[in-house]
Structures are given as structure tokens and as C-alpha cells.
């Protein structure tokens, strides 16, 4: 990371939101041929939350999470300069961030969507920190939110058991460099393997009769589970190691490992490869499954609410997923 930093980044508040409807593994086994034992032993997931109800969308959850973060510090939303919504399940392909800007009353904020699947929150946080460190903006809301339940083939047992819906938000503020929380980051993409995980757009075979133009629609989540597993357990430890070593830190400095909540076996395998004790892993996926871009901010918000994280703790955050895109952030936690 080359940095021309004039300001640091500080987290002011976090918030999260989950739908009220839950579906446990036994209930799942009435929808597809599976069992609690199969799902739990391979993924660590016990239940997930689903956004039910007509016209409910990612913006409902994202707005709720953002409002909770604002309420925690009684912040006037007009103070926010920028909103970044990391999502792969928008309710408008032109972007959903502007709807959140309107719903929370962030009248002075510019707002845009960022699409990077399960790594979306990590890329959103890094993007926001660049705007802060250059001095362009002072206060930024970053949201990770997804409702992949709308994009899942509910007859495909190899994918439908994995995902759940949720949202998490953080409010960031620029600060003196000595108080900076984002110590380093490391980001990667390898598009050669984009087929391993996608929600692909597909043209209809027949074109428009006059224009010879094909139109179509997006399909369901498709995943090569074995390849994604191998990719995550090989590349994530490398990214973390590189990110640590380039600022002369080692795994011994880590207090918390906060990985994208894809699968408990992946979390444990990454920790094991790095020789990090499993009691440093932050995990909540047994309750929510894989909530894609929401998983990291949701787990962070819960860990803070449970008072698990102390001032000056080093948190290693790593996202990985479709793209394939993955990355790491080293954060020094400053109590809020
Ligand atoms: N219930 C019961 N049986 C099932 C289910 C299910 N839900 N799904 C698949 N099976 C069957 C398969 O049909 C197969 O049967 P067969 O041997 O008769 O053909 C058998 O179970 C084994 O299937 P595999 O796909 O080989 O199962 P595997 O042990 O690889 O576990 C899993 C699948 C859990 C998806 C694993 O590959 C994995 O953890 N992959 C990581 C991917 C991941 O976490 N993705 C999340 C999204 S991506 C991201 O966020 C980065």
C-alpha cells in the first residue's frame, strides 16, 4: 500500500439489522433434501434470517443498520459527506445507495453502490478511508448489506443452505494520523475464476425481431463449492500474512480475526494455517449463515455490543468471494 495520508480514519459508530424471520436447518430440510447434521457439520450454520414480505429490499435492512449507527452517537445525518453501499443484491441496478441517503435524511451526502460480493464491505471500508485520508471528506457511512435469498434457487440444496440476509453499517470520521485505525490493507482480484461464484446475466436465445438485440435477466447464485473452499483457505492466509509483514507486524500481534462469515470450516482452516488460536476468531454464522457483504460489519457490531473488543486491540479483517476478489484490513480498534 502506497499512501499519501494527510488524515487518519476513525470508527465513530457501528449498527446492524437482521430480518425477523428465521429458518433453521430442520425447517430447511422440509424445503430441500438435507439435514441439520449435514449442514452444521460442513458449514457451522444452524439457522439464517430471511427478508420476507412484499416489496421488502436491501434498502430496508441497510437503512435500519445505518439509523442504529447514527442513533448510537446521536449524529445529525446531514453531517455525512458520503455513503457507500456495498451490495450485490440491490433493488435497482442504477444503485440503491441514493434511496438510503433519502431515507436517513443525509441531505449533504453523495451516495453510490459498490459491487464486490462477499468482499464488498472490505473494499467499501478501504475506499472510504482513501477519501478520508486525502482530506476530501470528513464523515462517511459505509454499509454492507445483502439479501441473497432473492437470488437463490430454493430447489438447489448445494447453495440455498448457505446464505442469509442482513446489513451492517459503520460511520467513519477523519482524525489526526496518530489516531488512525486502518493500519494497512491488501486487495486482490483474479477474474480467471469468476465462474466459480456468480449471479450471471443471461441473454434470451431469440433476439428482438427487428433490432437483432438480445435481452435477458439475471440467474440464480451458482457456485463451485469445492473450488471456492480451496481458494479461500489458500489465498486468505497469504493476504493476511503479506498485509501484516509489510507493516512489520506478525500474527502474534493479532487480538481478533474477523473473516467473512462464509463457513466455519474456512474460518478455522485460515486460523490454523496462520497459527492463530481459534478463540481469537469472531464468528456468528451459526445464527445468520453467509450474509455476503453484511457478514463482517454485522459480526463487528455484535462483538462491540458484547464488549469483546478492547481499546487498541488489533483486528485483522479479511473478505473473500465472487470475482474472485479478496482482501485484508489491519485495524487498531479505538474504543467508541
Ligand atoms: N444436504 C445434503 N447433501 C448435500 C447437500 C445438502 N445441503 N448439498 C450437497 N449435498 C450432497 C452432494 O449432492 C454430494 O452428494 P454425492 O456425493 O452423492 O454426489 C455430497 O453431498 C457432497 O457434496 P459436496 O459438494 O462435495 O460437499 P462438500 O463437502 O464440498 O461441502 C460445501 C459443500 C459446504 C458448499 C463446501 O464445498 C464448502 O464449504 N465450500 C465453500 C464454499 C462456501 O463457503 N461458499 C459460500 C459462498 S462463497 C463465499 O462467501 C466466499
Coordinates of C-alpha atoms and ligand atoms in Angstrom, one line a residue:
X1 CA 0.0 0.0 0.0
X2 CA 1.4 3.4 -1.0
X3 CA -0.2 6.1 1.0
X4 CA -0.2 9.9 0.8
X5 CA -2.1 10.3 4.0
X6 CA -3.0 13.7 5.5
X7 CA -5.7 12.4 7.8
X8 CA -6.4 9.1 9.6
X9 CA -9.6 7.1 9.8
X10 CA -11.6 6.5 13.0
X11 CA -14.7 4.4 13.5
X12 CA -17.4 6.5 15.3
X13 CA -20.2 4.0 15.5
X14 CA -21.5 0.7 14.2
X15 CA -25.0 -0.6 13.6
X16 CA -26.6 -3.7 12.2
X17 CA -30.0 -5.1 11.2
X18 CA -31.4 -8.5 10.5
X19 CA -34.8 -9.6 9.3
X20 CA -37.2 -11.1 12.0
X21 CA -38.0 -14.3 10.0
X22 CA -35.6 -17.1 10.6
X23 CA -35.3 -20.6 9.0
X24 CA -33.4 -23.3 10.9
X25 CA -31.8 -26.4 9.4
X26 CA -34.7 -28.6 10.4
X27 CA -37.1 -26.3 8.6
X28 CA -34.7 -26.2 5.6
X29 CA -34.9 -30.0 5.4
X30 CA -38.6 -29.6 4.6
X31 CA -37.7 -27.5 1.6
X32 CA -34.8 -29.5 0.1
X33 CA -33.4 -32.9 0.9
X34 CA -30.9 -32.1 3.6
X35 CA -30.4 -32.4 7.4
X36 CA -29.2 -30.3 10.3
X37 CA -26.3 -32.7 10.7
X38 CA -25.2 -32.3 7.1
X39 CA -25.4 -28.6 7.1
X40 CA -23.9 -28.0 10.6
X41 CA -21.0 -30.4 10.2
X42 CA -20.0 -28.9 6.8
X43 CA -20.7 -25.2 7.4
X44 CA -21.3 -24.5 11.1
X45 CA -24.6 -22.9 10.2
X46 CA -27.7 -23.6 12.4
X47 CA -30.1 -21.0 11.1
X48 CA -30.4 -18.0 8.9
X49 CA -32.6 -14.8 8.7
X50 CA -34.7 -14.2 5.6
X51 CA -36.2 -10.9 4.4
X52 CA -39.8 -11.9 3.8
X53 CA -42.8 -9.7 2.9
X54 CA -43.8 -7.9 -0.3
X55 CA -41.5 -5.1 -1.6
X56 CA -39.0 -5.5 1.2
X57 CA -35.5 -5.0 -0.1
X58 CA -31.9 -4.5 0.8
X59 CA -32.6 -0.8 1.4
X60 CA -34.9 -1.6 4.3
X61 CA -32.2 -3.5 6.1
X62 CA -29.4 -1.1 5.1
X63 CA -31.4 1.9 6.3
X64 CA -32.2 0.2 9.7
X65 CA -28.5 -0.6 10.3
X66 CA -27.5 3.0 9.3
X67 CA -30.1 4.5 11.6
X68 CA -28.9 2.4 14.5
X69 CA -25.3 3.6 14.0
X70 CA -26.5 7.2 13.8
X71 CA -28.6 6.9 16.9
X72 CA -25.7 5.4 18.9
X73 CA -23.9 8.7 18.6
X74 CA -26.9 11.0 18.2
X75 CA -25.4 12.2 14.9
X76 CA -27.3 14.5 12.6
X77 CA -27.4 12.7 9.2
X78 CA -26.8 16.0 7.4
X79 CA -23.2 15.7 8.7
X80 CA -22.5 12.7 6.5
X81 CA -20.5 13.6 3.3
X82 CA -20.5 10.2 1.6
X83 CA -22.5 7.0 1.7
X84 CA -21.0 3.8 0.2
X85 CA -23.4 0.8 0.0
X86 CA -21.6 -2.4 -0.6
X87 CA -24.2 -4.8 -2.0
X88 CA -24.6 -7.4 -4.8
X89 CA -28.4 -7.6 -4.3
X90 CA -29.7 -4.0 -5.0
X91 CA -33.3 -3.3 -5.6
X92 CA -32.3 -1.0 -8.5
X93 CA -29.4 -1.7 -10.9
X94 CA -28.8 2.0 -11.2
X95 CA -27.9 1.9 -7.5
X96 CA -29.7 1.7 -4.1
X97 CA -27.4 4.0 -2.1
X98 CA -29.4 7.1 -3.0
X99 CA -32.6 5.6 -1.5
X100 CA -30.7 5.1 1.8
X101 CA -29.4 8.7 1.6
X102 CA -33.0 9.9 1.2
X103 CA -34.5 7.6 3.9
X104 CA -32.0 8.6 6.6
X105 CA -32.0 12.2 5.6
X106 CA -28.4 12.5 4.7
X107 CA -29.1 15.6 2.6
X108 CA -25.5 16.6 2.1
X109 CA -24.1 13.2 1.2
X110 CA -23.2 11.8 -2.2
X111 CA -24.1 8.1 -2.4
X112 CA -23.0 5.2 -4.5
X113 CA -23.1 1.4 -4.7
X114 CA -20.1 -0.7 -4.7
X115 CA -20.3 -4.3 -6.0
X116 CA -17.7 -6.8 -4.8
X117 CA -19.9 -9.6 -3.4
X118 CA -18.6 -11.0 -0.1
X119 CA -15.6 -8.7 -0.2
X120 CA -17.8 -5.6 -0.6
X121 CA -17.5 -4.3 2.9
X122 CA -13.7 -4.6 2.9
X123 CA -13.5 -2.7 -0.4
X124 CA -16.0 -0.2 0.9
X125 CA -14.0 0.5 4.0
X126 CA -10.8 0.9 2.1
X127 CA -12.4 3.2 -0.5
X128 CA -13.9 5.3 2.3
X129 CA -10.5 5.5 4.1
X130 CA -8.9 6.9 0.9
X131 CA -11.5 9.7 0.8
X132 CA -10.8 10.4 4.5
X133 CA -7.0 10.2 4.4
X134 CA -6.8 12.5 1.4
X135 CA -8.9 15.1 3.3
X136 CA -11.7 15.0 0.6
X137 CA -14.4 14.1 3.1
X138 CA -14.8 14.2 6.9
X139 CA -17.6 11.8 7.7
X140 CA -18.6 8.7 5.7
X141 CA -21.2 6.0 6.2
X142 CA -20.2 2.5 4.8
X143 CA -22.8 -0.2 4.7
X144 CA -22.5 -3.8 3.8
X145 CA -25.9 -5.3 3.0
X146 CA -27.3 -8.2 1.0
X147 CA -30.5 -10.1 0.5
X148 CA -29.2 -13.1 -1.4
X149 CA -32.4 -15.0 -0.5
X150 CA -33.9 -13.2 -3.5
X151 CA -31.2 -14.6 -5.8
X152 CA -31.1 -18.2 -4.6
X153 CA -32.6 -21.2 -6.3
X154 CA -34.5 -22.6 -3.4
X155 CA -34.5 -26.1 -5.0
X156 CA -30.7 -26.2 -5.1
X157 CA -29.6 -27.7 -1.8
X158 CA -25.9 -27.1 -2.5
X159 CA -26.4 -23.3 -2.3
X160 CA -29.7 -22.5 -0.6
X161 CA -28.5 -23.8 2.8
X162 CA -25.6 -21.4 2.9
X163 CA -27.0 -17.9 2.7
X164 CA -28.9 -15.5 4.8
X165 CA -29.9 -11.8 4.7
X166 CA -28.6 -8.9 6.8
X167 CA -26.9 -5.5 7.0
X168 CA -24.2 -3.8 8.9
X169 CA -23.0 -0.2 8.9
X170 CA -20.1 1.9 10.2
X171 CA -19.7 5.6 10.5
X172 CA -16.2 6.8 9.9
X173 CA -14.6 10.2 10.6
X174 CA -11.2 11.6 9.6
X175 CA -8.9 12.1 12.5
X176 CA -5.2 13.0 13.2
X177 CA -2.8 10.4 11.8
X178 CA -1.7 9.4 15.3
X179 CA -5.2 8.1 16.0
X180 CA -5.6 6.3 12.7
X181 CA -7.4 2.9 12.9
X182 CA -6.8 1.5 9.4
X183 CA -3.1 0.5 9.7
X184 CA -2.8 -1.3 6.3
X185 CA -4.8 -3.1 3.6
X186 CA -4.2 -5.6 0.8
X187 CA -6.6 -6.2 -2.0
X188 CA -6.6 -8.8 -4.8
X189 CA -8.7 -10.0 -7.8
X190 CA -8.4 -12.9 -10.1
X191 CA -11.1 -12.7 -12.8
X192 CA -9.9 -16.0 -14.3
X193 CA -12.1 -17.8 -11.8
X194 CA -15.1 -15.6 -11.9
X195 CA -17.2 -18.6 -13.0
X196 CA -16.7 -20.2 -9.6
X197 CA -19.2 -17.9 -8.0
X198 CA -21.7 -15.8 -9.8
X199 CA -25.2 -14.4 -10.3
X200 CA -24.8 -14.2 -14.1
X201 CA -26.9 -12.2 -16.5
X202 CA -28.1 -14.4 -19.4
X203 CA -29.5 -13.3 -22.7
X204 CA -32.6 -14.9 -24.1
X205 CA -31.7 -17.1 -27.2
X206 CA -34.2 -15.3 -29.5
X207 CA -33.3 -11.7 -30.4
X208 CA -35.7 -8.8 -30.9
X209 CA -37.1 -9.4 -34.4
X210 CA -36.0 -6.0 -35.9
X211 CA -33.1 -4.9 -33.8
X212 CA -31.2 -8.2 -33.5
X213 CA -30.8 -7.3 -29.9
X214 CA -30.8 -9.9 -27.1
X215 CA -32.4 -9.1 -23.8
X216 CA -32.4 -11.3 -20.7
X217 CA -32.3 -11.4 -16.9
X218 CA -30.1 -12.4 -14.0
X219 CA -30.0 -16.0 -13.0
X220 CA -29.6 -17.6 -9.6
X221 CA -26.4 -17.9 -7.4
X222 CA -24.2 -20.5 -8.9
X223 CA -21.2 -21.8 -7.0
X224 CA -18.4 -24.4 -7.3
X225 CA -18.2 -25.0 -3.6
X226 CA -15.0 -27.1 -3.6
X227 CA -13.1 -24.6 -5.6
X228 CA -14.3 -21.6 -3.5
X229 CA -13.2 -23.5 -0.4
X230 CA -9.8 -24.2 -1.8
X231 CA -9.4 -20.6 -2.9
X232 CA -10.4 -19.2 0.5
X233 CA -8.1 -21.4 2.6
X234 CA -5.1 -20.9 0.3
X235 CA -5.4 -17.1 -0.6
X236 CA -6.8 -15.6 2.6
X237 CA -3.8 -16.6 4.9
X238 CA -1.4 -15.3 2.2
X239 CA -3.2 -12.0 2.0
X240 CA -3.2 -11.6 5.8
X241 CA 0.5 -12.5 6.1
X242 CA 1.5 -10.0 3.4
X243 CA -0.6 -7.3 4.9
X244 CA 1.0 -7.9 8.4
X245 CA 4.6 -8.2 7.2
X246 CA 4.5 -5.1 5.1
X247 CA 4.0 -3.0 8.3
X248 CA 6.3 -5.2 10.3
X249 CA 3.6 -6.9 12.3
X250 CA 3.2 -10.6 12.9
X251 CA 0.4 -13.0 13.7
X252 CA 1.4 -12.7 17.4
X253 CA 0.1 -9.1 17.3
X254 CA -3.4 -10.1 16.4
X255 CA -6.1 -10.0 19.0
X256 CA -9.1 -10.8 16.8
X257 CA -9.6 -12.5 13.4
X258 CA -12.7 -11.2 11.7
X259 CA -13.2 -13.1 8.5
X260 CA -16.1 -13.1 6.0
X261 CA -18.6 -15.5 7.6
X262 CA -18.8 -18.0 4.8
X263 CA -18.2 -21.3 6.5
X264 CA -16.9 -22.2 9.9
X265 CA -14.5 -24.7 8.4
X266 CA -12.9 -21.9 6.3
X267 CA -12.6 -19.7 9.4
X268 CA -10.9 -22.5 11.4
X269 CA -8.6 -23.6 8.5
X270 CA -7.4 -20.0 7.9
X271 CA -6.7 -19.5 11.7
X272 CA -4.9 -22.9 11.8
X273 CA -2.7 -22.0 8.8
X274 CA -1.7 -18.8 10.4
X275 CA -1.2 -20.4 13.9
X276 CA -3.8 -18.1 15.4
X277 CA -5.7 -19.5 18.4
X278 CA -9.3 -20.4 17.5
X279 CA -10.6 -18.4 20.5
X280 CA -9.5 -15.2 18.6
X281 CA -12.0 -16.0 15.8
X282 CA -15.1 -13.8 15.8
X283 CA -17.9 -16.0 14.4
X284 CA -21.7 -15.6 14.3
X285 CA -22.5 -17.6 11.2
X286 CA -24.3 -20.3 13.2
X287 CA -27.1 -17.8 13.6
X288 CA -27.1 -16.0 10.2
X289 CA -25.3 -18.1 7.6
X290 CA -23.4 -16.3 4.9
X291 CA -24.8 -12.8 4.6
X292 CA -22.3 -11.8 1.9
X293 CA -21.3 -8.1 2.2
X294 CA -23.1 -7.8 5.5
X295 CA -21.2 -10.5 7.3
X296 CA -18.2 -8.6 8.6
X297 CA -20.0 -5.4 9.8
X298 CA -22.7 -7.5 11.4
X299 CA -20.2 -9.6 13.3
X300 CA -18.2 -6.5 14.2
X301 CA -21.3 -4.7 15.6
X302 CA -22.2 -7.8 17.7
X303 CA -18.7 -8.2 19.0
X304 CA -18.7 -4.5 20.1
X305 CA -22.2 -4.8 21.7
X306 CA -20.9 -7.8 23.7
X307 CA -17.8 -5.7 24.8
X308 CA -15.4 -8.3 23.5
X309 CA -13.1 -5.8 21.8
X310 CA -10.9 -3.5 23.9
X311 CA -9.1 -0.2 23.1
X312 CA -6.0 -0.7 21.0
X313 CA -6.9 -4.3 20.1
X314 CA -5.6 -5.4 16.6
X315 CA -8.3 -6.8 14.5
X316 CA -7.5 -8.5 11.2
X317 CA -10.4 -8.3 8.8
X318 CA -10.5 -10.3 5.7
X319 CA -13.1 -10.6 3.0
X320 CA -13.2 -13.1 0.1
X321 CA -15.7 -14.2 -2.5
X322 CA -17.0 -13.7 -6.0
X323 CA -14.8 -12.0 -8.5
X324 CA -12.8 -13.8 -7.3
X325 CA -11.9 -10.9 -5.1
X326 CA -10.3 -10.9 -1.6
X327 CA -8.5 -8.6 0.8
X328 CA -7.3 -7.8 4.2
X329 CA -7.5 -4.8 6.5
X330 CA -5.4 -4.5 9.7
X331 CA -7.3 -2.3 12.2
X332 CA -6.3 -0.9 15.6
X333 CA -9.5 -0.6 17.5
X334 CA -10.2 2.7 19.2
X335 CA -13.0 2.5 21.8
X336 CA -16.2 4.3 20.9
Ligands
LIG1 N1 -27.6 -31.6 2.1 C1 -27.3 -32.9 1.9 N2 -26.4 -33.3 0.9 C2 -25.9 -32.4 0.1 C3 -26.2 -31.0 0.3 C4 -27.1 -30.7 1.3 N3 -27.5 -29.4 1.5 N4 -25.6 -30.3 -0.7 C5 -24.8 -31.2 -1.4 N5 -25.1 -32.5 -0.9 C6 -24.5 -33.7 -1.3 C7 -24.0 -33.7 -2.7 O1 -25.0 -33.9 -3.7 C8 -22.9 -34.7 -2.7 O2 -23.6 -36.0 -2.9 P1 -22.9 -37.1 -3.8 O3 -21.6 -37.5 -3.1 O4 -23.9 -38.2 -3.7 O5 -22.7 -36.5 -5.1 C9 -22.4 -34.7 -1.3 O6 -23.4 -34.0 -0.5 C10 -21.1 -33.9 -1.2 O7 -21.2 -32.7 -1.9 P2 -20.1 -31.7 -2.0 O8 -20.5 -30.5 -2.8 O9 -18.8 -32.5 -2.4 O10 -20.0 -31.2 -0.5 P3 -18.8 -30.6 0.3 O11 -18.3 -31.5 1.3 O12 -17.8 -30.0 -0.7 O13 -19.5 -29.4 1.0 C11 -19.8 -27.0 0.8 C12 -20.2 -28.4 0.3 C13 -20.3 -26.9 2.2 C14 -20.5 -26.0 0.0 C15 -18.3 -26.9 0.7 O14 -17.8 -27.2 -0.6 C16 -17.8 -25.6 1.1 O15 -17.7 -25.3 2.3 N6 -17.4 -24.7 0.1 C17 -17.0 -23.4 0.4 C18 -17.9 -22.5 -0.3 C19 -18.6 -21.5 0.5 O16 -18.5 -21.4 1.7 N7 -19.4 -20.7 -0.2 C20 -20.1 -19.7 0.4 C21 -20.3 -18.6 -0.5 S1 -18.9 -18.1 -1.2 C22 -18.2 -17.0 -0.2 O17 -18.9 -16.4 0.6 C23 -16.8 -16.9 -0.4

